[in-house]
């Protein structure tokens, strides 16, 4: 495992972890069944992804554009879900 990790470009490994954060955010934004979105948990995953993407930027190489797009889409989905929740029958 160590040799495999050492042979894999670090940028690919970081991008893979960033995708994992994206998946985690989606999991909390769109939970299964009737569960409501868990916006606080989703926000942590989104902010963690933003930390990677916005800090590393061009150093992410071929992954930068896709990760920036994914972050933008997550942020838009978060706002839409948040607004939908606040404009429910109680408001």
mmCIF file of N, CA and C in Angstrom:
data_model
loop_
_atom_site.group_PDB
_atom_site.id
_atom_site.type_symbol
_atom_site.label_atom_id
_atom_site.label_comp_id
_atom_site.label_asym_id
_atom_site.label_seq_id
_atom_site.Cartn_x
_atom_site.Cartn_y
_atom_site.Cartn_z
ATOM 1 N N UNK A 1 0.836 -1.186 0.000
ATOM 2 C CA UNK A 1 0.000 0.000 0.000
ATOM 3 C C UNK A 1 0.884 1.254 0.000
ATOM 4 N N UNK A 2 1.935 1.211 0.809
ATOM 5 C CA UNK A 2 2.838 2.360 0.884
ATOM 6 C C UNK A 2 3.460 2.658 -0.478
ATOM 7 N N UNK A 3 3.916 1.621 -1.167
ATOM 8 C CA UNK A 3 4.536 1.808 -2.479
ATOM 9 C C UNK A 3 3.520 2.355 -3.477
ATOM 10 N N UNK A 4 2.294 1.867 -3.396
ATOM 11 C CA UNK A 4 1.238 2.343 -4.297
ATOM 12 C C UNK A 4 0.952 3.819 -4.046
ATOM 13 N N UNK A 5 0.857 4.202 -2.781
ATOM 14 C CA UNK A 5 0.633 5.615 -2.448
ATOM 15 C C UNK A 5 1.793 6.483 -2.918
ATOM 16 N N UNK A 6 3.000 6.009 -2.689
ATOM 17 C CA UNK A 6 4.183 6.770 -3.074
ATOM 18 C C UNK A 6 4.278 6.938 -4.587
ATOM 19 N N UNK A 7 3.756 5.970 -5.331
ATOM 20 C CA UNK A 7 3.815 6.017 -6.792
ATOM 21 C C UNK A 7 2.703 6.865 -7.404
ATOM 22 N N UNK A 8 1.700 7.206 -6.618
ATOM 23 C CA UNK A 8 0.567 7.990 -7.117
ATOM 24 C C UNK A 8 0.876 9.470 -6.925
ATOM 25 N N UNK A 9 0.674 10.269 -7.979
ATOM 26 C CA UNK A 9 0.912 11.708 -7.823
ATOM 27 C C UNK A 9 0.074 12.284 -6.671
ATOM 28 N N UNK A 10 0.697 13.083 -5.841
ATOM 29 C CA UNK A 10 0.023 13.651 -4.676
ATOM 30 C C UNK A 10 -1.207 14.434 -5.091
ATOM 31 N N UNK A 11 -1.123 15.165 -6.194
ATOM 32 C CA UNK A 11 -2.276 15.951 -6.641
ATOM 33 C C UNK A 11 -3.484 15.047 -6.908
ATOM 34 N N UNK A 12 -3.250 13.842 -7.396
ATOM 35 C CA UNK A 12 -4.351 12.897 -7.626
ATOM 36 C C UNK A 12 -4.961 12.435 -6.308
ATOM 37 N N UNK A 13 -4.115 12.191 -5.322
ATOM 38 C CA UNK A 13 -4.609 11.768 -4.013
ATOM 39 C C UNK A 13 -5.415 12.875 -3.340
ATOM 40 N N UNK A 14 -4.922 14.100 -3.418
ATOM 41 C CA UNK A 14 -5.633 15.232 -2.826
ATOM 42 C C UNK A 14 -6.972 15.425 -3.531
ATOM 43 N N UNK A 15 -6.972 15.335 -4.849
ATOM 44 C CA UNK A 15 -8.222 15.472 -5.607
ATOM 45 C C UNK A 15 -9.208 14.381 -5.209
ATOM 46 N N UNK A 16 -8.722 13.179 -4.986
ATOM 47 C CA UNK A 16 -9.586 12.083 -4.562
ATOM 48 C C UNK A 16 -10.214 12.382 -3.199
ATOM 49 N N UNK A 17 -9.436 12.936 -2.303
ATOM 50 C CA UNK A 17 -9.978 13.304 -0.987
ATOM 51 C C UNK A 17 -10.995 14.442 -1.125
ATOM 52 N N UNK A 18 -10.721 15.370 -2.037
ATOM 53 C CA UNK A 18 -11.658 16.467 -2.271
ATOM 54 C C UNK A 18 -12.993 15.930 -2.795
ATOM 55 N N UNK A 19 -12.931 14.948 -3.672
ATOM 56 C CA UNK A 19 -14.157 14.322 -4.170
ATOM 57 C C UNK A 19 -14.907 13.653 -3.019
ATOM 58 N N UNK A 20 -14.182 13.052 -2.100
ATOM 59 C CA UNK A 20 -14.814 12.464 -0.921
ATOM 60 C C UNK A 20 -15.551 13.513 -0.096
ATOM 61 N N UNK A 21 -14.983 14.715 0.029
ATOM 62 C CA UNK A 21 -15.664 15.803 0.736
ATOM 63 C C UNK A 21 -16.911 16.236 -0.012
ATOM 64 N N UNK A 22 -16.823 16.278 -1.340
ATOM 65 C CA UNK A 22 -17.991 16.601 -2.160
ATOM 66 C C UNK A 22 -19.104 15.578 -1.907
ATOM 67 N N UNK A 23 -18.745 14.304 -1.927
ATOM 68 C CA UNK A 23 -19.730 13.246 -1.682
ATOM 69 C C UNK A 23 -20.343 13.373 -0.293
ATOM 70 N N UNK A 24 -19.537 13.704 0.691
ATOM 71 C CA UNK A 24 -20.024 13.879 2.051
ATOM 72 C C UNK A 24 -21.017 15.039 2.127
ATOM 73 N N UNK A 25 -20.718 16.126 1.454
ATOM 74 C CA UNK A 25 -21.637 17.268 1.436
ATOM 75 C C UNK A 25 -22.961 16.892 0.787
ATOM 76 N N UNK A 26 -22.913 16.184 -0.325
ATOM 77 C CA UNK A 26 -24.139 15.758 -1.007
ATOM 78 C C UNK A 26 -24.954 14.844 -0.101
ATOM 79 N N UNK A 27 -24.291 13.947 0.588
ATOM 80 C CA UNK A 27 -24.956 13.032 1.509
ATOM 81 C C UNK A 27 -25.773 13.793 2.552
ATOM 82 N N UNK A 28 -25.232 14.902 3.033
ATOM 83 C CA UNK A 28 -25.928 15.680 4.057
ATOM 84 C C UNK A 28 -26.940 16.663 3.467
ATOM 85 N N UNK A 29 -26.728 17.085 2.240
ATOM 86 C CA UNK A 29 -27.697 17.970 1.592
ATOM 87 C C UNK A 29 -28.933 17.210 1.132
ATOM 88 N N UNK A 30 -28.734 15.972 0.715
ATOM 89 C CA UNK A 30 -29.828 15.161 0.175
ATOM 90 C C UNK A 30 -29.839 13.805 0.886
ATOM 91 N N UNK A 31 -30.259 13.799 2.157
ATOM 92 C CA UNK A 31 -30.286 12.524 2.882
ATOM 93 C C UNK A 31 -31.359 11.597 2.324
ATOM 94 N N UNK A 32 -31.255 10.335 2.662
ATOM 95 C CA UNK A 32 -32.215 9.344 2.177
ATOM 96 C C UNK A 32 -33.553 9.472 2.885
ATOM 97 N N UNK A 33 -34.585 9.017 2.204
ATOM 98 C CA UNK A 33 -35.907 8.956 2.816
ATOM 99 C C UNK A 33 -36.472 10.323 3.120
ATOM 100 N N UNK A 34 -37.127 10.406 4.246
ATOM 101 C CA UNK A 34 -37.814 11.631 4.657
ATOM 102 C C UNK A 34 -36.968 12.528 5.554
ATOM 103 N N UNK A 35 -35.727 12.162 5.752
ATOM 104 C CA UNK A 35 -34.869 12.966 6.620
ATOM 105 C C UNK A 35 -34.652 14.352 6.028
ATOM 106 N N UNK A 36 -34.647 15.372 6.868
ATOM 107 C CA UNK A 36 -34.358 16.714 6.367
ATOM 108 C C UNK A 36 -32.864 16.876 6.094
ATOM 109 N N UNK A 37 -32.508 17.821 5.249
ATOM 110 C CA UNK A 37 -31.082 18.082 5.019
ATOM 111 C C UNK A 37 -30.401 18.471 6.326
ATOM 112 N N UNK A 38 -29.149 18.082 6.446
ATOM 113 C CA UNK A 38 -28.345 18.439 7.614
ATOM 114 C C UNK A 38 -27.358 19.530 7.173
ATOM 115 N N UNK A 39 -27.871 20.759 7.166
ATOM 116 C CA UNK A 39 -27.118 21.871 6.602
ATOM 117 C C UNK A 39 -25.824 22.168 7.355
ATOM 118 N N UNK A 40 -25.832 22.042 8.676
ATOM 119 C CA UNK A 40 -24.600 22.312 9.431
ATOM 120 C C UNK A 40 -23.496 21.334 9.042
ATOM 121 N N UNK A 41 -23.849 20.068 8.897
ATOM 122 C CA UNK A 41 -22.858 19.060 8.509
ATOM 123 C C UNK A 41 -22.403 19.277 7.064
ATOM 124 N N UNK A 42 -23.352 19.586 6.191
ATOM 125 C CA UNK A 42 -23.005 19.854 4.791
ATOM 126 C C UNK A 42 -22.066 21.049 4.698
ATOM 127 N N UNK A 43 -22.318 22.078 5.502
ATOM 128 C CA UNK A 43 -21.486 23.282 5.470
ATOM 129 C C UNK A 43 -20.039 22.971 5.845
ATOM 130 N N UNK A 44 -19.841 22.089 6.802
ATOM 131 C CA UNK A 44 -18.472 21.722 7.194
ATOM 132 C C UNK A 44 -17.747 21.060 6.021
ATOM 133 N N UNK A 45 -18.420 20.127 5.352
ATOM 134 C CA UNK A 45 -17.805 19.443 4.206
ATOM 135 C C UNK A 45 -17.541 20.423 3.067
ATOM 136 N N UNK A 46 -18.481 21.332 2.816
ATOM 137 C CA UNK A 46 -18.306 22.324 1.747
ATOM 138 C C UNK A 46 -17.139 23.257 2.075
ATOM 139 N N UNK A 47 -17.066 23.693 3.314
ATOM 140 C CA UNK A 47 -15.965 24.576 3.704
ATOM 141 C C UNK A 47 -14.617 23.863 3.636
ATOM 142 N N UNK A 48 -14.594 22.588 3.975
ATOM 143 C CA UNK A 48 -13.350 21.814 3.878
ATOM 144 C C UNK A 48 -12.918 21.691 2.416
ATOM 145 N N UNK A 49 -13.875 21.408 1.543
ATOM 146 C CA UNK A 49 -13.575 21.337 0.110
ATOM 147 C C UNK A 49 -13.087 22.690 -0.385
ATOM 148 N N UNK A 50 -13.743 23.772 0.041
ATOM 149 C CA UNK A 50 -13.319 25.117 -0.355
ATOM 150 C C UNK A 50 -11.897 25.391 0.111
ATOM 151 N N UNK A 51 -11.565 24.948 1.305
ATOM 152 C CA UNK A 51 -10.211 25.146 1.810
ATOM 153 C C UNK A 51 -9.168 24.531 0.892
ATOM 154 N N UNK A 52 -9.459 23.355 0.402
ATOM 155 C CA UNK A 52 -8.528 22.688 -0.514
ATOM 156 C C UNK A 52 -8.477 23.419 -1.845
ATOM 157 N N UNK A 53 -9.639 23.631 -2.441
ATOM 158 C CA UNK A 53 -9.703 24.196 -3.788
ATOM 159 C C UNK A 53 -9.177 25.631 -3.823
ATOM 160 N N UNK A 54 -9.607 26.434 -2.868
ATOM 161 C CA UNK A 54 -9.225 27.844 -2.895
ATOM 162 C C UNK A 54 -7.785 28.073 -2.441
ATOM 163 N N UNK A 55 -7.261 27.201 -1.615
ATOM 164 C CA UNK A 55 -5.878 27.349 -1.167
ATOM 165 C C UNK A 55 -4.895 26.827 -2.207
ATOM 166 N N UNK A 56 -5.202 25.675 -2.779
ATOM 167 C CA UNK A 56 -4.261 25.072 -3.725
ATOM 168 C C UNK A 56 -4.406 25.607 -5.143
ATOM 169 N N UNK A 57 -5.618 25.959 -5.539
ATOM 170 C CA UNK A 57 -5.836 26.556 -6.858
ATOM 171 C C UNK A 57 -5.171 25.800 -7.988
ATOM 172 N N UNK A 58 -4.325 26.497 -8.717
ATOM 173 C CA UNK A 58 -3.672 25.919 -9.897
ATOM 174 C C UNK A 58 -2.767 24.743 -9.560
ATOM 175 N N UNK A 59 -2.375 24.622 -8.300
ATOM 176 C CA UNK A 59 -1.524 23.496 -7.909
ATOM 177 C C UNK A 59 -2.276 22.163 -7.996
ATOM 178 N N UNK A 60 -3.596 22.237 -8.130
ATOM 179 C CA UNK A 60 -4.391 21.012 -8.315
ATOM 180 C C UNK A 60 -4.288 20.481 -9.742
ATOM 181 N N UNK A 61 -3.602 21.221 -10.587
ATOM 182 C CA UNK A 61 -3.348 20.778 -11.954
ATOM 183 C C UNK A 61 -4.616 20.479 -12.726
ATOM 184 N N UNK A 62 -4.656 19.292 -13.328
ATOM 185 C CA UNK A 62 -5.796 18.961 -14.180
ATOM 186 C C UNK A 62 -7.116 18.813 -13.424
ATOM 187 N N UNK A 63 -7.059 18.797 -12.115
ATOM 188 C CA UNK A 63 -8.272 18.623 -11.308
ATOM 189 C C UNK A 63 -8.906 19.954 -10.897
ATOM 190 N N UNK A 64 -8.175 21.045 -11.078
ATOM 191 C CA UNK A 64 -8.642 22.329 -10.561
ATOM 192 C C UNK A 64 -10.014 22.723 -11.099
ATOM 193 N N UNK A 65 -10.191 22.704 -12.386
ATOM 194 C CA UNK A 65 -11.453 23.179 -12.971
ATOM 195 C C UNK A 65 -12.646 22.349 -12.501
ATOM 196 N N UNK A 66 -12.499 21.038 -12.521
ATOM 197 C CA UNK A 66 -13.612 20.173 -12.104
ATOM 198 C C UNK A 66 -13.941 20.379 -10.630
ATOM 199 N N UNK A 67 -12.923 20.538 -9.788
ATOM 200 C CA UNK A 67 -13.167 20.735 -8.364
ATOM 201 C C UNK A 67 -13.779 22.105 -8.093
ATOM 202 N N UNK A 68 -13.354 23.126 -8.838
ATOM 203 C CA UNK A 68 -13.977 24.454 -8.686
ATOM 204 C C UNK A 68 -15.449 24.401 -9.096
ATOM 205 N N UNK A 69 -15.723 23.719 -10.193
ATOM 206 C CA UNK A 69 -17.113 23.577 -10.649
ATOM 207 C C UNK A 69 -17.942 22.833 -9.609
ATOM 208 N N UNK A 70 -17.382 21.769 -9.062
ATOM 209 C CA UNK A 70 -18.093 20.982 -8.048
ATOM 210 C C UNK A 70 -18.385 21.832 -6.816
ATOM 211 N N UNK A 71 -17.415 22.642 -6.403
ATOM 212 C CA UNK A 71 -17.605 23.517 -5.253
ATOM 213 C C UNK A 71 -18.692 24.547 -5.521
ATOM 214 N N UNK A 72 -18.670 25.130 -6.704
ATOM 215 C CA UNK A 72 -19.697 26.117 -7.077
ATOM 216 C C UNK A 72 -21.080 25.486 -7.058
ATOM 217 N N UNK A 73 -21.206 24.298 -7.623
ATOM 218 C CA UNK A 73 -22.500 23.610 -7.655
ATOM 219 C C UNK A 73 -22.982 23.280 -6.243
ATOM 220 N N UNK A 74 -22.072 22.848 -5.386
ATOM 221 C CA UNK A 74 -22.441 22.551 -3.998
ATOM 222 C C UNK A 74 -22.944 23.796 -3.280
ATOM 223 N N UNK A 75 -22.242 24.888 -3.483
ATOM 224 C CA UNK A 75 -22.639 26.132 -2.825
ATOM 225 C C UNK A 75 -24.020 26.584 -3.296
ATOM 226 N N UNK A 76 -24.267 26.458 -4.594
ATOM 227 C CA UNK A 76 -25.579 26.838 -5.120
ATOM 228 C C UNK A 76 -26.670 25.920 -4.577
ATOM 229 N N UNK A 77 -26.400 24.629 -4.530
ATOM 230 C CA UNK A 77 -27.378 23.673 -4.000
ATOM 231 C C UNK A 77 -27.647 23.959 -2.532
ATOM 232 N N UNK A 78 -26.611 24.272 -1.783
ATOM 233 C CA UNK A 78 -26.766 24.579 -0.358
ATOM 234 C C UNK A 78 -27.721 25.756 -0.177
ATOM 235 N N UNK A 79 -27.496 26.826 -0.930
ATOM 236 C CA UNK A 79 -28.347 28.013 -0.813
ATOM 237 C C UNK A 79 -29.781 27.691 -1.209
ATOM 238 N N UNK A 80 -29.958 26.948 -2.288
ATOM 239 C CA UNK A 80 -31.314 26.589 -2.728
ATOM 240 C C UNK A 80 -32.039 25.759 -1.677
ATOM 241 N N UNK A 81 -31.351 24.789 -1.115
ATOM 242 C CA UNK A 81 -31.966 23.940 -0.091
ATOM 243 C C UNK A 81 -32.255 24.748 1.165
ATOM 244 N N UNK A 82 -31.344 25.622 1.516
ATOM 245 C CA UNK A 82 -31.537 26.479 2.689
ATOM 246 C C UNK A 82 -32.743 27.396 2.484
ATOM 247 N N UNK A 83 -32.855 27.989 1.315
ATOM 248 C CA UNK A 83 -33.975 28.883 1.017
ATOM 249 C C UNK A 83 -35.299 28.113 0.975
ATOM 250 N N UNK A 84 -35.284 26.924 0.435
ATOM 251 C CA UNK A 84 -36.478 26.095 0.383
ATOM 252 C C UNK A 84 -36.965 25.773 1.803
ATOM 253 N N UNK A 85 -36.012 25.501 2.674
ATOM 254 C CA UNK A 85 -36.362 25.196 4.065
ATOM 255 C C UNK A 85 -36.914 26.399 4.795
ATOM 256 N N UNK A 86 -36.393 27.580 4.479
ATOM 257 C CA UNK A 86 -36.855 28.782 5.186
ATOM 258 C C UNK A 86 -38.131 29.354 4.594
ATOM 259 N N UNK A 87 -38.515 28.889 3.401
ATOM 260 C CA UNK A 87 -39.759 29.384 2.809
ATOM 261 C C UNK A 87 -40.862 28.330 2.903
ATOM 262 N N UNK A 88 -40.700 27.413 3.835
ATOM 263 C CA UNK A 88 -41.689 26.346 4.044
ATOM 264 C C UNK A 88 -42.961 26.881 4.651
ATOM 265 N N UNK A 89 -43.858 26.006 5.039
ATOM 266 C CA UNK A 89 -45.167 26.410 5.532
ATOM 267 C C UNK A 89 -45.115 27.185 6.838
ATOM 268 N N UNK A 90 -44.007 27.120 7.571
ATOM 269 C CA UNK A 90 -43.910 27.813 8.849
ATOM 270 C C UNK A 90 -43.549 29.293 8.693
ATOM 271 N N UNK A 91 -43.123 29.712 7.499
ATOM 272 C CA UNK A 91 -42.716 31.115 7.340
ATOM 273 C C UNK A 91 -43.746 31.938 6.650
#
